């Protein structure tokens, strides 16, 4: 097992995106050498930390030649990640997510790259039968996005067993917050916290609450919000603990759920803005409650979320939204 302090030479695919850029910043701070590969289809060039090398292009295509330079590992964030879009454009998701990842795995194998940390998702579980959700829960995705991430997880398991890859998949719950100049700025924003904050900045008139008739205490859907820096730090621990021939899956969340109304209230408190909200139809495919059990990550990686407070998460996102 590597020790966390060892300097490693790493490729980060999708390092110009929200989570990839925060993770790149944390990897650099920990002393690692990072090459970011991103096609800038949804990422931003100026989100890539200055101390990282940057190559613009398709993750798998670039990796097929780049990895010949000898890298210790790949952190694979690059993906299409919108649930709604995945239902309208399955081809884009199966090709963009699954095919690209298979080609990346083959490039890693061909070049003897030993480690992979993969961005998986809570969407692999689908409608949960039990809460909180442990890694042993049945993986029955209800949308194409989750199905593509699950397919990649299965492929990684096979490559680890057959070819000795040291692999970790991290299944993210609702990632939020920001890290200084690195934060969430999607061209098409669908995520709750940035949308609510757009009302506070005056970029949006009101927020729509997608359904208030869920079987939850206030009728609105409950999610497990995790600070992007806590999430990024789990990647560093995953890298340090990945073992050859093994593929381990960890859920990452705080283990506490907050409703849509609670999130809006936290945003009102942080911004001092009244943030008008109206109740709208449920959004198709939204489960009532998604809360993680991260016991495995805590026990095996020694991971501990240190920024679990919702107000603090919103406050960091708010600082970023005002930039
Ligand atoms: N919501 C609203 N109004 C909005 C936006 C969202 O009420 O304008 C609600 C949603 O219906 C949902 C909750 O706020 O109940 C959170 O929605 P997000 O779109 O922020 O996040 P999701 O829970 O839908 O999805 C996110 C990721 C997925 C991941 C999932 C796992 O985008 O990739 O978390 O928990 F799978």
Coordinates of C-alpha atoms and ligand atoms in Angstrom, one line a residue:
X1 CA 0.0 0.0 0.0
X2 CA 1.3 3.4 -1.0
X3 CA 1.6 6.0 1.6
X4 CA -0.4 9.1 1.1
X5 CA 2.6 11.3 1.1
X6 CA 4.4 9.6 -1.9
X7 CA 4.5 11.9 -4.9
X8 CA 2.7 10.4 -7.8
X9 CA 2.5 11.2 -11.5
X10 CA -1.2 11.3 -12.3
X11 CA -3.7 11.9 -15.2
X12 CA -7.0 13.5 -14.3
X13 CA -9.6 13.3 -17.0
X14 CA -12.3 15.9 -16.7
X15 CA -10.0 18.1 -14.6
X16 CA -11.6 21.3 -16.1
X17 CA -15.0 20.3 -14.7
X18 CA -16.4 21.0 -11.2
X19 CA -15.3 18.0 -9.2
X20 CA -12.2 17.3 -11.4
X21 CA -10.9 20.8 -10.9
X22 CA -11.3 20.7 -7.1
X23 CA -9.7 17.3 -7.0
X24 CA -6.8 18.5 -9.2
X25 CA -6.2 21.4 -6.8
X26 CA -6.1 19.1 -3.8
X27 CA -3.8 16.6 -5.5
X28 CA -1.4 19.4 -6.4
X29 CA -1.5 20.6 -2.8
X30 CA -0.6 17.1 -1.6
X31 CA 2.5 17.3 -3.8
X32 CA 1.4 15.1 -6.8
X33 CA 2.2 15.9 -10.4
X34 CA -1.0 16.2 -12.4
X35 CA -1.8 16.2 -16.1
X36 CA -5.4 17.2 -16.9
X37 CA -7.0 15.9 -20.0
X38 CA -10.3 17.5 -20.9
X39 CA -12.2 18.1 -24.2
X40 CA -13.8 21.3 -22.7
X41 CA -17.2 20.1 -23.9
X42 CA -18.6 21.0 -20.5
X43 CA -15.5 22.1 -18.5
X44 CA -13.7 25.4 -18.5
X45 CA -10.0 26.0 -19.4
X46 CA -9.7 28.6 -16.6
X47 CA -10.9 26.0 -14.0
X48 CA -7.7 24.0 -14.5
X49 CA -5.3 24.8 -11.6
X50 CA -2.2 26.7 -12.8
X51 CA 0.2 24.1 -11.6
X52 CA -1.3 21.3 -13.6
X53 CA -0.3 20.5 -17.2
X54 CA -3.2 20.7 -19.5
X55 CA -4.0 18.7 -22.7
X56 CA -7.2 19.4 -24.6
X57 CA -8.8 16.4 -26.1
X58 CA -10.8 13.2 -25.7
X59 CA -9.8 11.3 -22.5
X60 CA -9.2 7.9 -24.2
X61 CA -7.6 9.2 -27.3
X62 CA -5.1 11.4 -25.4
X63 CA -4.5 8.6 -22.9
X64 CA -3.6 6.1 -25.6
X65 CA -0.3 8.0 -26.3
X66 CA 0.1 10.0 -23.1
X67 CA 0.3 7.0 -20.8
X68 CA 3.4 5.8 -22.5
X69 CA 5.3 8.4 -20.5
X70 CA 4.7 6.3 -17.4
X71 CA 2.1 7.3 -15.0
X72 CA 1.2 6.0 -11.5
X73 CA -2.5 6.4 -12.0
X74 CA -5.6 7.9 -13.6
X75 CA -8.5 9.6 -11.9
X76 CA -11.3 9.4 -14.4
X77 CA -13.9 12.2 -14.0
X78 CA -14.6 13.0 -17.6
X79 CA -18.2 12.0 -18.4
X80 CA -21.6 13.1 -19.4
X81 CA -23.6 13.4 -16.1
X82 CA -27.1 14.8 -16.6
X83 CA -29.8 12.3 -15.8
X84 CA -32.5 14.0 -17.9
X85 CA -30.3 14.3 -20.9
X86 CA -29.2 10.7 -20.6
X87 CA -32.9 9.6 -21.1
X88 CA -33.1 11.7 -24.3
X89 CA -29.7 10.8 -25.8
X90 CA -28.8 7.3 -24.7
X91 CA -26.3 7.0 -27.6
X92 CA -24.3 10.0 -26.3
X93 CA -24.1 8.4 -22.9
X94 CA -23.3 4.9 -23.9
X95 CA -20.6 6.0 -26.3
X96 CA -19.4 9.0 -24.3
X97 CA -19.3 7.3 -21.0
X98 CA -18.9 3.5 -21.6
X99 CA -16.9 3.4 -24.8
X100 CA -14.6 6.1 -23.7
X101 CA -14.0 4.4 -20.4
X102 CA -13.3 1.0 -22.1
X103 CA -10.8 2.6 -24.4
X104 CA -9.2 4.3 -21.4
X105 CA -9.0 1.0 -19.6
X106 CA -7.3 -0.6 -22.6
X107 CA -4.8 2.3 -22.9
X108 CA -4.0 1.9 -19.2
X109 CA -3.5 -1.8 -19.7
X110 CA -1.4 -1.4 -22.8
X111 CA 0.9 1.1 -21.0
X112 CA 1.0 -0.7 -17.6
X113 CA -0.7 2.2 -15.7
X114 CA -1.4 0.5 -12.3
X115 CA -4.1 2.5 -10.6
X116 CA -7.6 3.9 -11.4
X117 CA -10.0 6.0 -9.3
X118 CA -13.3 6.2 -11.0
X119 CA -16.2 8.7 -10.5
X120 CA -19.3 6.5 -10.1
X121 CA -22.6 7.6 -8.7
X122 CA -25.5 7.0 -6.4
X123 CA -27.6 6.8 -9.5
X124 CA -26.2 3.2 -10.0
X125 CA -28.6 2.1 -7.1
X126 CA -31.8 3.5 -8.5
X127 CA -34.8 3.7 -6.2
X128 CA -33.5 2.6 -2.9
X129 CA -35.1 -0.2 -0.9
X130 CA -33.3 0.7 2.3
X131 CA -31.9 3.9 3.7
X132 CA -29.1 4.7 4.2
X133 CA -27.8 3.1 1.1
X134 CA -24.8 0.7 1.6
X135 CA -22.6 -0.6 -1.2
X136 CA -24.3 -4.0 -0.8
X137 CA -27.6 -2.5 -1.9
X138 CA -28.9 -3.8 -5.2
X139 CA -27.7 -1.8 -8.2
X140 CA -30.8 -1.2 -10.3
X141 CA -30.4 2.1 -12.0
X142 CA -33.6 3.9 -13.2
X143 CA -31.9 6.1 -15.7
X144 CA -29.4 5.8 -18.5
X145 CA -26.8 7.9 -16.8
X146 CA -26.7 5.5 -13.8
X147 CA -26.8 2.5 -16.1
X148 CA -23.7 3.7 -18.0
X149 CA -21.7 4.3 -14.8
X150 CA -22.7 0.8 -13.5
X151 CA -21.6 -0.8 -16.7
X152 CA -18.2 0.9 -16.3
X153 CA -18.0 -0.3 -12.8
X154 CA -18.5 -3.9 -14.0
X155 CA -15.8 -3.5 -16.6
X156 CA -13.4 -2.1 -14.0
X157 CA -14.0 -5.2 -11.8
X158 CA -13.2 -7.5 -14.7
X159 CA -10.0 -5.6 -15.6
X160 CA -8.9 -5.6 -12.0
X161 CA -9.3 -9.3 -11.7
X162 CA -7.8 -10.3 -15.0
X163 CA -5.1 -7.7 -15.4
X164 CA -4.1 -6.7 -11.9
X165 CA -5.5 -3.1 -12.1
X166 CA -5.7 -1.4 -8.7
X167 CA -9.1 0.2 -8.8
X168 CA -11.5 2.2 -6.7
X169 CA -15.0 3.5 -7.7
X170 CA -16.4 6.3 -5.6
X171 CA -20.2 6.6 -5.7
X172 CA -21.0 10.2 -5.2
X173 CA -24.2 11.4 -3.6
X174 CA -25.2 15.1 -4.0
X175 CA -21.9 17.0 -4.4
X176 CA -22.1 20.7 -3.5
X177 CA -20.0 23.6 -2.2
X178 CA -16.9 25.1 -3.7
X179 CA -13.2 25.4 -3.1
X180 CA -12.1 29.0 -3.6
X181 CA -12.0 29.7 -7.3
X182 CA -13.1 26.1 -8.1
X183 CA -16.9 25.6 -8.1
X184 CA -19.9 24.6 -10.0
X185 CA -20.7 26.5 -13.2
X186 CA -22.6 24.4 -15.7
X187 CA -23.9 26.0 -18.9
X188 CA -27.2 24.2 -18.3
X189 CA -27.6 24.2 -14.5
X190 CA -29.9 21.5 -13.1
X191 CA -28.5 21.1 -9.6
X192 CA -30.5 22.4 -6.7
X193 CA -28.0 24.6 -4.7
X194 CA -26.6 26.5 -7.7
X195 CA -30.1 27.1 -9.0
X196 CA -31.3 28.4 -5.7
X197 CA -28.3 30.7 -5.4
X198 CA -29.0 32.1 -8.9
X199 CA -32.2 33.5 -7.4
X200 CA -30.1 35.2 -4.7
X201 CA -27.7 36.7 -7.3
X202 CA -30.7 37.9 -9.4
X203 CA -30.1 35.6 -12.3
X204 CA -33.3 33.8 -11.8
X205 CA -36.7 35.0 -10.5
X206 CA -37.7 32.0 -8.4
X207 CA -36.9 28.4 -7.6
X208 CA -39.2 25.6 -8.5
X209 CA -39.7 22.9 -6.0
X210 CA -40.1 19.7 -7.9
X211 CA -42.9 18.0 -6.0
X212 CA -44.1 18.5 -2.4
X213 CA -46.1 15.3 -2.1
X214 CA -43.2 12.9 -1.4
X215 CA -43.4 10.6 1.6
X216 CA -40.9 12.8 3.6
X217 CA -41.4 15.0 6.6
X218 CA -42.1 18.2 4.6
X219 CA -43.2 16.5 1.4
X220 CA -40.1 17.5 -0.6
X221 CA -37.3 15.2 -1.8
X222 CA -34.4 14.4 0.6
X223 CA -30.8 14.2 -0.6
X224 CA -27.4 13.7 1.0
X225 CA -25.3 16.8 0.3
X226 CA -21.5 16.3 0.5
X227 CA -18.9 19.1 0.3
X228 CA -16.8 18.9 -2.8
X229 CA -13.6 19.2 -0.8
X230 CA -14.5 16.2 1.5
X231 CA -15.3 14.3 -1.7
X232 CA -12.0 15.3 -3.3
X233 CA -10.1 14.2 -0.3
X234 CA -11.7 10.8 -0.5
X235 CA -10.0 10.5 -3.9
X236 CA -6.6 11.0 -2.4
X237 CA -7.3 8.3 0.2
X238 CA -8.6 6.0 -2.5
X239 CA -5.4 6.5 -4.5
X240 CA -3.3 5.7 -1.5
X241 CA -5.3 2.5 -0.6
X242 CA -6.0 1.0 -4.1
X243 CA -4.6 -2.6 -4.2
X244 CA -3.5 -4.4 -7.3
X245 CA -6.1 -6.9 -8.6
X246 CA -8.9 -5.4 -6.5
X247 CA -11.8 -3.1 -7.4
X248 CA -13.4 -1.6 -4.3
X249 CA -16.5 0.5 -4.4
X250 CA -17.3 3.2 -1.8
X251 CA -20.3 5.4 -1.3
X252 CA -19.6 9.0 -0.4
X253 CA -22.1 11.1 1.5
X254 CA -22.6 12.5 4.9
X255 CA -25.3 10.0 6.0
X256 CA -27.7 12.8 6.7
X257 CA -30.6 13.9 4.4
X258 CA -31.9 17.4 3.8
X259 CA -35.1 18.2 2.0
X260 CA -35.4 20.6 -0.9
X261 CA -37.2 23.1 1.5
X262 CA -34.4 22.8 4.1
X263 CA -31.8 23.5 1.4
X264 CA -33.8 26.6 0.2
X265 CA -34.0 27.7 3.9
X266 CA -30.2 27.3 4.3
X267 CA -29.7 29.4 1.2
X268 CA -32.0 32.1 2.6
X269 CA -30.1 32.1 5.8
X270 CA -26.7 32.3 4.1
X271 CA -27.6 34.9 1.5
X272 CA -30.1 37.0 3.4
X273 CA -32.3 36.9 0.2
X274 CA -35.9 35.9 0.5
X275 CA -35.6 33.5 -2.5
X276 CA -39.2 33.0 -3.8
X277 CA -40.1 29.4 -4.3
X278 CA -43.0 27.8 -6.0
X279 CA -44.2 24.2 -6.0
X280 CA -44.0 22.5 -9.5
X281 CA -44.5 19.0 -10.8
X282 CA -42.2 16.2 -9.7
X283 CA -39.2 15.7 -12.0
X284 CA -39.4 12.3 -13.7
X285 CA -37.2 9.7 -12.2
X286 CA -36.4 11.5 -8.9
X287 CA -36.5 9.1 -5.9
X288 CA -38.0 10.5 -2.6
X289 CA -34.9 9.9 -0.5
X290 CA -31.2 9.3 -1.3
X291 CA -28.9 9.1 1.7
X292 CA -25.6 7.3 1.8
X293 CA -24.0 5.0 4.2
X294 CA -20.3 5.8 4.0
X295 CA -19.3 3.4 6.7
X296 CA -17.1 1.4 4.4
X297 CA -15.2 4.5 3.3
X298 CA -14.8 5.6 6.9
X299 CA -13.6 2.1 8.1
X300 CA -11.4 1.2 5.2
X301 CA -10.0 4.5 3.9
X302 CA -10.1 6.4 7.2
X303 CA -12.2 9.0 5.4
X304 CA -14.2 11.4 7.5
X305 CA -16.3 14.2 6.1
X306 CA -15.2 17.4 7.8
X307 CA -17.5 19.9 6.2
X308 CA -20.9 18.2 6.7
X309 CA -22.7 21.2 7.9
X310 CA -25.3 22.2 5.3
X311 CA -25.0 26.0 6.0
X312 CA -21.2 25.8 5.6
X313 CA -21.6 23.9 2.3
X314 CA -24.1 26.6 1.0
X315 CA -21.8 29.4 2.3
X316 CA -18.9 28.1 0.2
X317 CA -21.1 27.7 -2.9
X318 CA -22.4 31.3 -2.2
X319 CA -18.9 32.8 -2.1
X320 CA -18.2 31.1 -5.4
X321 CA -21.5 32.2 -7.0
X322 CA -20.7 35.8 -6.2
X323 CA -17.3 35.8 -7.9
Ligands
LIG1 N1 -34.7 20.2 -7.4 C1 -35.8 21.1 -7.3 N2 -35.7 22.2 -8.1 C2 -34.7 22.4 -8.9 C3 -33.6 21.5 -9.0 C4 -33.7 20.4 -8.2 O1 -36.7 20.9 -6.5 O2 -34.7 23.5 -9.6 C5 -34.8 19.0 -6.5 C6 -34.7 17.7 -7.3 O3 -36.0 17.3 -7.8 C7 -34.1 16.7 -6.3 C8 -33.2 17.6 -5.5 O4 -33.6 19.0 -5.7 O5 -35.1 16.2 -5.5 C9 -31.7 17.5 -5.9 O6 -31.7 17.7 -7.3 P1 -30.3 17.8 -8.0 O7 -30.6 17.9 -9.5 O8 -29.4 18.8 -7.4 O9 -29.6 16.4 -7.8 P2 -30.1 14.9 -8.0 O10 -30.4 14.3 -6.7 O11 -31.2 14.8 -9.0 O12 -28.9 14.2 -8.7 C10 -27.5 14.3 -8.2 C11 -26.6 14.1 -9.3 C12 -26.7 12.7 -9.9 C13 -26.5 11.7 -8.8 C14 -27.5 12.0 -7.6 C15 -27.2 11.1 -6.5 O13 -26.8 15.0 -10.4 O14 -25.7 12.5 -10.8 O15 -27.3 13.4 -7.2 O16 -27.8 11.5 -5.3 F1 -26.8 10.5 -9.2

